[in-house]
Structure formats: structure tokens, C-alpha cells
Coordinates of C-alpha atoms in Angstrom, one line a residue:
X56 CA 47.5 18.7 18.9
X57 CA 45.1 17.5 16.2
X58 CA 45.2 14.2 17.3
X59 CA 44.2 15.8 20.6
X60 CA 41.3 17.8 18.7
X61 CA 40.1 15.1 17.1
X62 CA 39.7 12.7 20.1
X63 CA 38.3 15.2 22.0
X64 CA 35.5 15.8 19.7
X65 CA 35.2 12.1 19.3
X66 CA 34.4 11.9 22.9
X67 CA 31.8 14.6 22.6
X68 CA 29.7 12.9 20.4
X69 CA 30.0 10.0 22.3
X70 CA 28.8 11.7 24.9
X71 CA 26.0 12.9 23.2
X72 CA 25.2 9.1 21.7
X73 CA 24.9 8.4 25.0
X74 CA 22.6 10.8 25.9
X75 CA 20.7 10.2 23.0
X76 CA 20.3 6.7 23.8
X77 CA 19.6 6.6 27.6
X78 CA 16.2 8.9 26.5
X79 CA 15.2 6.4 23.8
X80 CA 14.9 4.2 26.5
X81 CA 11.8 5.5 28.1
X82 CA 8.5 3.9 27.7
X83 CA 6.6 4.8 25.1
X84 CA 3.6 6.6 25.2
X85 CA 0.1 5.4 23.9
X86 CA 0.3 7.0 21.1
X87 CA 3.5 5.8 20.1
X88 CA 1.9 2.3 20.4
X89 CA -0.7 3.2 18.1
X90 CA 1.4 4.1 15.1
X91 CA 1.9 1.5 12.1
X92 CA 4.4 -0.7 12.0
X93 CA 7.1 1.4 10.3
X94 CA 7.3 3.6 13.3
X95 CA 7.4 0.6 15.5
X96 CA 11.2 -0.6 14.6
X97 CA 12.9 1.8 17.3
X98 CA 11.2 0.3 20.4
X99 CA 11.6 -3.6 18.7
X100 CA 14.9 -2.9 19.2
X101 CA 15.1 -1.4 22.7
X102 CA 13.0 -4.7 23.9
X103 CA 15.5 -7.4 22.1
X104 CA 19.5 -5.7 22.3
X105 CA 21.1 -8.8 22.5
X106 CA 19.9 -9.8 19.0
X107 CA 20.1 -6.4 18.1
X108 CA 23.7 -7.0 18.9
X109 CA 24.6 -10.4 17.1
X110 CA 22.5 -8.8 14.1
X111 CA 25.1 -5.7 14.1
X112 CA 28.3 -5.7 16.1
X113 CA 29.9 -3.2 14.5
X114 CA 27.0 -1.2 15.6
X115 CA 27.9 -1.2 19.4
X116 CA 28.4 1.6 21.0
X117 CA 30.4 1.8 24.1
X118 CA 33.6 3.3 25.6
X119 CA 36.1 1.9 23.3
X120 CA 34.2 1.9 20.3
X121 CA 36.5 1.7 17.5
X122 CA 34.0 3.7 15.0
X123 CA 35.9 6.7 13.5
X124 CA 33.8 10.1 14.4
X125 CA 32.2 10.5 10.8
X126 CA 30.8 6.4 10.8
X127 CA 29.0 7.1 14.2
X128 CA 27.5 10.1 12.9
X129 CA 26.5 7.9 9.2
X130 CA 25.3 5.2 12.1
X131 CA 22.9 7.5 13.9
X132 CA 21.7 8.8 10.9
X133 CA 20.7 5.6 9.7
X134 CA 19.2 5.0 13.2
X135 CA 17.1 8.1 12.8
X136 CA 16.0 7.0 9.5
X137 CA 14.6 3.6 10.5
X138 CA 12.9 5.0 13.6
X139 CA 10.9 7.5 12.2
X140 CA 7.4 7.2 12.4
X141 CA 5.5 7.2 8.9
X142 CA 1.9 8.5 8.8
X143 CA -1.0 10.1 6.8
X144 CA -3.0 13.3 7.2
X145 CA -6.3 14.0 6.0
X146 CA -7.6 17.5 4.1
X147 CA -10.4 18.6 2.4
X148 CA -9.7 21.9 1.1
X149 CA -12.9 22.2 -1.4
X150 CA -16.0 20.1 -3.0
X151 CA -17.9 20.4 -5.8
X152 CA -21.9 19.9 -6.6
X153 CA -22.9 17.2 -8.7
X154 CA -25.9 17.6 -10.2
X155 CA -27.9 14.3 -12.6
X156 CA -31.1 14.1 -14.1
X157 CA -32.8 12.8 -10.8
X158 CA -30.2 13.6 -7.8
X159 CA -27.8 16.0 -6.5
X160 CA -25.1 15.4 -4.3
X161 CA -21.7 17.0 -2.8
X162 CA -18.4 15.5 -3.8
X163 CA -15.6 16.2 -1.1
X164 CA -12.2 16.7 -2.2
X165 CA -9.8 14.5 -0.1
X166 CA -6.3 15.2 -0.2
X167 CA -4.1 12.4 1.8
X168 CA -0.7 13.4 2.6
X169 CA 2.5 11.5 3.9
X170 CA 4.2 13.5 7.2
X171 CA 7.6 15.0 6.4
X172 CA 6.8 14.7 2.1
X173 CA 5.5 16.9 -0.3
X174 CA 3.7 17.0 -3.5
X175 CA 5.0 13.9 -4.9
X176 CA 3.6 11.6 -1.9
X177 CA -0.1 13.1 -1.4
X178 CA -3.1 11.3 -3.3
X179 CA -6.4 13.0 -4.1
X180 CA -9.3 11.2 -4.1
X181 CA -13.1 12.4 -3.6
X182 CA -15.8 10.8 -2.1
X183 CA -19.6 11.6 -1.2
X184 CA -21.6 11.7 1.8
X185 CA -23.0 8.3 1.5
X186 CA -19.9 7.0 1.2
X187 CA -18.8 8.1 4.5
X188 CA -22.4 6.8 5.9
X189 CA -21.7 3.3 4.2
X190 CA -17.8 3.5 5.8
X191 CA -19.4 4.2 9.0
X192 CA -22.2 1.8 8.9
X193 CA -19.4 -1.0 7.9
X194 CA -17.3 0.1 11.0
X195 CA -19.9 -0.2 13.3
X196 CA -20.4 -3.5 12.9
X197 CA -16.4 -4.6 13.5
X198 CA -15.8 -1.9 16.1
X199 CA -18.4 -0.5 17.4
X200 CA -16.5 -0.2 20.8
X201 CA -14.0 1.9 19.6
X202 CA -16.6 4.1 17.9
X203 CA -19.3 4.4 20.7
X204 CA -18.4 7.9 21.0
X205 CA -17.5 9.4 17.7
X206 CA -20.1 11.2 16.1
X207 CA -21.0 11.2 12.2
X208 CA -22.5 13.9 10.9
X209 CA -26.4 13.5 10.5
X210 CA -28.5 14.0 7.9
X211 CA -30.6 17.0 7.2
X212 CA -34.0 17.5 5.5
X213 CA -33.2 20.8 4.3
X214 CA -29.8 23.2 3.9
X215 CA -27.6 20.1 2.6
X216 CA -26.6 22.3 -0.2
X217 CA -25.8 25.4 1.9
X218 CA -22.3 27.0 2.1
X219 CA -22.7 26.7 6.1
X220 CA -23.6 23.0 6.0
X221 CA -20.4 22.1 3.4
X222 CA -18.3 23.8 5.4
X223 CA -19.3 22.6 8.8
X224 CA -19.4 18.4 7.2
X225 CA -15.8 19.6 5.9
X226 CA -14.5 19.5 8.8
X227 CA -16.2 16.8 10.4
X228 CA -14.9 14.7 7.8
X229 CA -11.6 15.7 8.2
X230 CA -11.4 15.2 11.8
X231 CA -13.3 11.6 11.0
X232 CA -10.6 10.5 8.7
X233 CA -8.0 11.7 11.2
X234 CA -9.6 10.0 14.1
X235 CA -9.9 6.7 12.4
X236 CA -6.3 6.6 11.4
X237 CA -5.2 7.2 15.0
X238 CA -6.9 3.9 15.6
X239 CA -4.2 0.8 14.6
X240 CA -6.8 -1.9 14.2
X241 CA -9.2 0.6 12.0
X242 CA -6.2 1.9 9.9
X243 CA -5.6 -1.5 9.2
X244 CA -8.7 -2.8 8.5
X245 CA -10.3 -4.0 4.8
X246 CA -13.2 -1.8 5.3
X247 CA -11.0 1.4 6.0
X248 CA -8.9 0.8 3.2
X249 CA -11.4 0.0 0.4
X250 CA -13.2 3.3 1.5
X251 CA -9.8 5.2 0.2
X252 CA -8.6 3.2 -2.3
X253 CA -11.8 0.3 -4.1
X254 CA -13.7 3.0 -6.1
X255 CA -10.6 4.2 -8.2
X256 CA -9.3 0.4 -8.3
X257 CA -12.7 -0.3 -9.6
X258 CA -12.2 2.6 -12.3
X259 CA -8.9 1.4 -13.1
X260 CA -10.3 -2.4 -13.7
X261 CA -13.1 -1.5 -16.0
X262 CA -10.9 0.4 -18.4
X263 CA -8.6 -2.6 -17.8
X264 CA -11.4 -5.3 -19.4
X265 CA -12.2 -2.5 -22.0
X266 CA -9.2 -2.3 -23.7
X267 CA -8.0 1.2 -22.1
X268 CA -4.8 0.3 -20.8
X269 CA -3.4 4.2 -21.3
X270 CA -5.9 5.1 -19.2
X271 CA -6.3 2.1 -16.3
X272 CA -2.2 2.9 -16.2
X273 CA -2.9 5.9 -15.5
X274 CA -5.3 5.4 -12.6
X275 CA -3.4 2.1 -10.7
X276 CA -0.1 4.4 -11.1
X277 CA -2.1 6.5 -8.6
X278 CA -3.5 4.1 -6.6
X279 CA -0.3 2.0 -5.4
X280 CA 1.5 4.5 -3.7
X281 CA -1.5 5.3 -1.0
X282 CA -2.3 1.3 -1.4
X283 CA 1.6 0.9 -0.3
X284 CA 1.4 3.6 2.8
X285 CA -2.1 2.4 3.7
X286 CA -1.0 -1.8 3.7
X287 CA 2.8 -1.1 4.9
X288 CA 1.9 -4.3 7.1
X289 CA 0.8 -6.6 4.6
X290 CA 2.7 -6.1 1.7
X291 CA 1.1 -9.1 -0.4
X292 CA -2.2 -6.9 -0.7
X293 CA -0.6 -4.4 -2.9
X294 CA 0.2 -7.4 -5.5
X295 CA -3.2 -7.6 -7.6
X296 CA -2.7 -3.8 -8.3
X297 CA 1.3 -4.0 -9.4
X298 CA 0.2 -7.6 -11.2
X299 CA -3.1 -5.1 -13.4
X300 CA 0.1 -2.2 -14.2
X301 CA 2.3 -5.3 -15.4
X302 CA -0.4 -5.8 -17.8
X303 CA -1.5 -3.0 -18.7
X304 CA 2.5 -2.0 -19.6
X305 CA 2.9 -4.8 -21.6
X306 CA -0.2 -4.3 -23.6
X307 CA 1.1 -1.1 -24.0
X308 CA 4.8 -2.9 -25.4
X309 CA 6.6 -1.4 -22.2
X310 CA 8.2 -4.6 -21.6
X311 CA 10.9 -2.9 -19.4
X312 CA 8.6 -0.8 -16.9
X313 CA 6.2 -4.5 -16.9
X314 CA 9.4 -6.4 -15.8
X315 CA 10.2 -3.5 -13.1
X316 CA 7.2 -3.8 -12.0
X317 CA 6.8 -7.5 -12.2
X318 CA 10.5 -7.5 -9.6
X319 CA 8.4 -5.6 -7.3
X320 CA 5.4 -7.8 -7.1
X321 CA 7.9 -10.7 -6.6
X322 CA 9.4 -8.8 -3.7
X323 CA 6.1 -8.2 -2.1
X324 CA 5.1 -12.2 -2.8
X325 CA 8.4 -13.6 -1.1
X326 CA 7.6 -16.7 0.3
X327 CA 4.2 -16.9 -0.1
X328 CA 4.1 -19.0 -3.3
X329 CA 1.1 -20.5 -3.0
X330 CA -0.7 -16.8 -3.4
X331 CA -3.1 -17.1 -6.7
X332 CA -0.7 -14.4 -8.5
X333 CA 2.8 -16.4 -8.0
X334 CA 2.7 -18.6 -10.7
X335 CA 0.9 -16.3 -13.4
X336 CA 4.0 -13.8 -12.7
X337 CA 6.6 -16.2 -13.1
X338 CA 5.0 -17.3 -16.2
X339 CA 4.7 -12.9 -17.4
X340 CA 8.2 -12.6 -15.6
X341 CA 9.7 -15.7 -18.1
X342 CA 8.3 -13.9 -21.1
X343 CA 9.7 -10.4 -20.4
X344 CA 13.0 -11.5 -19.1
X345 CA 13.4 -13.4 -22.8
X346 CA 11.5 -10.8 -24.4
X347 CA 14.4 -8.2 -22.9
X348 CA 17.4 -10.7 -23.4
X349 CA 17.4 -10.4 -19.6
X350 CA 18.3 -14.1 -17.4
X351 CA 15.5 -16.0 -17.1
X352 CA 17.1 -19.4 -15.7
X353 CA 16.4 -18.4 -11.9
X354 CA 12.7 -17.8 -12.9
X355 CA 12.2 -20.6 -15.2
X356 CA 13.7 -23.1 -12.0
X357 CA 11.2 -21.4 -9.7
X358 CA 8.9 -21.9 -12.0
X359 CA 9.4 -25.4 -11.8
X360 CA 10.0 -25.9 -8.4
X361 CA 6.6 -24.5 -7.5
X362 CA 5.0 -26.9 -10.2
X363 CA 7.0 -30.1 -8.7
X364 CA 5.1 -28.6 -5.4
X365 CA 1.9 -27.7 -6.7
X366 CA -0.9 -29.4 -8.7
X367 CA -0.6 -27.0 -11.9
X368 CA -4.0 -28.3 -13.3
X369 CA -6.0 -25.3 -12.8
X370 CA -4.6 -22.2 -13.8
X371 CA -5.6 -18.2 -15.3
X372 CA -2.6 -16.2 -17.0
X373 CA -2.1 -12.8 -15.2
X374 CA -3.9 -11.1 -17.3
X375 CA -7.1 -13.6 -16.9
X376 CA -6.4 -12.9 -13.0
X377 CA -6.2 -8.9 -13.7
X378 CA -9.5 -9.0 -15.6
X379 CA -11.6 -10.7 -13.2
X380 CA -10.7 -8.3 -10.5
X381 CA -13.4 -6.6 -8.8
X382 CA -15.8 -7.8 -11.4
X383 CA -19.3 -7.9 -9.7
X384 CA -20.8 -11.3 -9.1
X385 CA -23.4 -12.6 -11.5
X386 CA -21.5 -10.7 -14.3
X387 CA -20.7 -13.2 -17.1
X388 CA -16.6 -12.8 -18.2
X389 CA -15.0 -14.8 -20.8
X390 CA -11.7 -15.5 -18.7
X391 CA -14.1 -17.0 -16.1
X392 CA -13.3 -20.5 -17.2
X393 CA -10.2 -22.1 -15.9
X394 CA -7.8 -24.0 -17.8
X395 CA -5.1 -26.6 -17.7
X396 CA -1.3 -25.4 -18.1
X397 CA -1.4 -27.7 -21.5
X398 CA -4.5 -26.5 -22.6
X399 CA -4.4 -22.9 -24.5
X400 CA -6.9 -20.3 -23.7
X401 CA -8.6 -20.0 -27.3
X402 CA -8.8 -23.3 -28.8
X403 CA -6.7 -21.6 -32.0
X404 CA -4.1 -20.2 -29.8
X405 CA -0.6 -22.2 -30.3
X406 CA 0.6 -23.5 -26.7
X407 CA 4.1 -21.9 -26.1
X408 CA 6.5 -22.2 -22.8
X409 CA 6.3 -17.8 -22.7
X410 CA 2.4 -17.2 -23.6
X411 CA 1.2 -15.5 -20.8

């Protein structure tokens, strides 16, 4: 009788699989097609099941599946997991008035929050009126289709500073940011993303070449996780800012949270080895790994490999790389001569295979 029980609620949920899968199979809608890649997986897989099905035959689902009850139910909830659709929302709950010398000007609070996550996924940032006129004005000039008919908020020669005025640009903001995210090709764009995320990377690197490490830490740590949600596409961009918290953690003589760090950079690289930050991280990576009696043998033969590949005669260490990041141009820097992988960077420095 419980063998009875149990097959019967097998062929329930079946059932319901079924169900469940016929729906998926719809169309979907426009603005399903306009979501980032993470919540495009789902309807990859609907257009290709034949690979879907070499890639996973234990997956299949079908009459005589021979899948207990509780793995189908773990296999759907992994389905659910990879299907669901990642994205951001805007807010601007407040803003402050700044007042200098010679200007005065409204700072609005923007808090950017993940769908379905709380505290520990939102990023604040806060950025001025101008700097939603300059995003604009940038956007224009890429996509000025797709923006014929928003409207920015204008300009006015008197009541900027009024409570009525703040509240109403507030919300036009908000509803700005929101719009431009619904749009894939603006959401993705290198204008759209330095408007959230270049002024605090900027912040970060000047405390960076100033010695402040604690603080430029502090800042990046901040940064990466809307850089990650805002690039999920092109992981390599996010490898500059993990490459400055390497740094900065092992000026700080964190040589564990630099290599962990340094593993996720890698990741992001993959197979792109001819990116300007491979080989300075294998040669950080190298260091660490012997600095934390870790195996470095793997790293050390890629390092080679990419040398046997490469013309290793011009060269910066990572953090050379690190410091001339967003550094203005016409601005002298020291690190702004190259050098040869013989050649030390001070001329009384003492060439070693780890000196990074």
C-alpha cells in the first residue's frame, strides 16, 4: 500500500512537471526579451533541447523517468534557480543641499537594489543634476532613437532649491533610471554604467596612488558588487577593480583575502590571456601562492606558457596597472614608464622571480 502511495504521488508531480513545462513553452513576451542575460538561460534552453539533452540526460523528463520523487523536485528547483530573471531597481528616498563658497547644488540619494535581495545586495550612491544632464547628453548621441521621447527634467531660473521642485526631479529621476534599465542595449552600455559606478571608482583610485589603501578598500569593496550586477555580460570588465582590491589587500599584508580575490579575477579572465591584467596577476598570484605555502606550479607553467606565446618585453606589475587607472591625461605618474620583465622598476630594486 505504500508502494502504491508513493507511485501515485510520483505520478502527480509528474503530472504537474508536465504542466509546468508545456507553459514554459510559450513565446516570450517583449519584455522578457529585454532582460539581461541572466534571465535569458530559460528560453536558450527551450530553443536548443536536443543539446540541452546530450548536456544532461539524467535530466529528461518523460513517462518512465527513473528519477526518485525527491531528485525531480531538487531538479526543478535547480531549474527555477537558473531561470530566474536578475534585475535592479532604482530609489531615491532623500537628498541633501550642498552648499561651497561660489555654488550650490542638490545631491540625490540613489539607492540601487537587486529584485528578490535585501540589505546586503543594494548600493548607494549619490549623484547631482548635472550629472544626470551629462548622462543624458552622452545617451543622446548613441541612442537618440530610443530616447526621442523620454523627457529630462529642464532647468529652472528660479525654485531649484524648493521642496516642490526636489520632490518633483525625485521622481523624475527615479522613473529615468528605471526607464533606461528596461532598455538592454542602454543597460549595457559604457556610458550608463560609468554614470553609476566611475565617480566612486575614481574616489577609490586616488586614495589608491595616495597611499590610503584602508580606505580605497573600503570604497572598490562597494563598487564590485553593483559593477558585477551591472556587467553580468562581460565579466572581464569587472577585472581592473578586483585587480586595485588585490592590491590594496596586500599592501595592507592580507595575503589570503588578495589571493581570493586574485582566483576571482582569474575566473573572470578565462581565456582571454592576452587582456593587459593576465600576466601582472599571474606574476601577484605566484607571490601570494608562495607567500601562503599554497601550489604555485600550475600558475608558474601558465605563466610561462603565456610568455612562450607573448613578447614579454613591455610590461607594468599590477600594481603599476592599478595606479594608472582613471588617472587623467596630461597628468604626469611615475609608473608611466614601461619596463622590461628583466629590468627592475627602481634601478636599486633587486630583480626576483615573485616581485610584483
Amino acid at each position: 500500500m505504500d508502494q502504491d502511495s508513493h507511485c501515485a504521488a510520483e505520478r502527480e508531480l509528474l503530472e504537474a512537471v508536465s504542466r509546468i513545462t508545456t507553459s514554459s513553452t510559450t513565446s516570450p513576451s517583449d519584455e522578457e526579451e529585454n532582460q539581461p542575460e541572466a534571465g535569458i538561460s530559460c528560453q536558450m534552453r527551450k530553443e536548443n533541447p536536443e543539446k540541452d539533452d546530450t548536456q544532461d540526460s539524467s535530466a529528461t523528463l518523460g513517462p518512465n523517468s527513473s528519477m526518485t520523487t525527491k531528485e525531480l523536485q531538487e531538479y526543478w528547483r535547480n531549474e527555477k534557480r537558473q531561470c530566474k530573471q536578475i534585475k535592479l531597481l532604482f530609489e531615491i528616498p532623500s537628498t541633501r543641499i550642498v552648499e561651497h563658497h561660489l555654488s550650490k547644488y542638490v545631491m540625490y540619494k540613489i539607492i540601487i537594489l537587486q529584485t528578490g535581495s535585501f540589505d546586503s545586495n543594494k548600493s548607494v550612491i549619490e549623484r547631482r543634476y548635472s550629472d544626470f544632464e551629462k548622462l543624458h547628453r552622452n545617451l543622446l548621441e548613441e541612442f537618440s532613437e530610443e530616447l526621442e521621447d523620454v523627457t529630462f527634467p529642464k532647468k529652472t531660473l528660479t525654485g531649484n532649491f524648493t521642496e516642490e521642485i526636489i520632490n518633483e526631479r525625485k521622481l523624475a529621476f527615479k522613473d529615468y533610471l528605471r526607464l533606461l534599465y528596461s532598455m538592454k542595449y542602454i543597460r549595457r552600455s559604457k556610458k550608463f554604467i560609468d554614470f553609476l559606478t566611475r565617480p566612486e571608482l575614481q574616489e577609490a583610485y586616488g586614495c589608491l596612488r595616495g597611499g590610503q589603501y584602508t580606505k580605497a578598500l573600503e570604497i572598490l569593496v562597494e563598487v564590485i558588487g553593483l559593477q558585477e550586477r551591472l556587467t553580468r555580460g562581460n565579466p572581464v570588465a569587472t577585472v581592473p577593480t578586483l585587480c586595485a582590491i588585490v592590491v590594496c589587500h596586500k599592501d595592507l599584508e592580507n595575503p589570503a583575502s588578495a589571493f581570493e580575490y586574485g582566483e576571482k579575477a582569474l575566473a573572470r579572465l578565462g581565456v582571454h590571456t592576452s587582456h593587459r591584467y593576465y600576466m601582472p596577476l599571474l606574476e601577484t598570484m605566484i607571490a601570494l601562492a608562495y607567500e601562503l605555502g599554497k601550489d604555485f606550479l600550475s600558475l608558474q607553467e601558465k605563466l610561462e606558457e603565456w610568455k612562450t606565446k607573448k613578447d614579454p618585453i613591455r610590461v607594468f606589475t599590477l600594481k603599476e596597472l592599478a595606479v594608472r587607472e582613471y588617472v587623467r591625461k596630461g597628468i604626469h605618474f611615475p609608473f608611466g614608464r614601461q619596463r622590461t620583465l628583466k629590468q627592475p622598476l627602481f634601478a636599486a630594486a633587486t630583480p626576483s622571480p615573485f616581485k610584483t
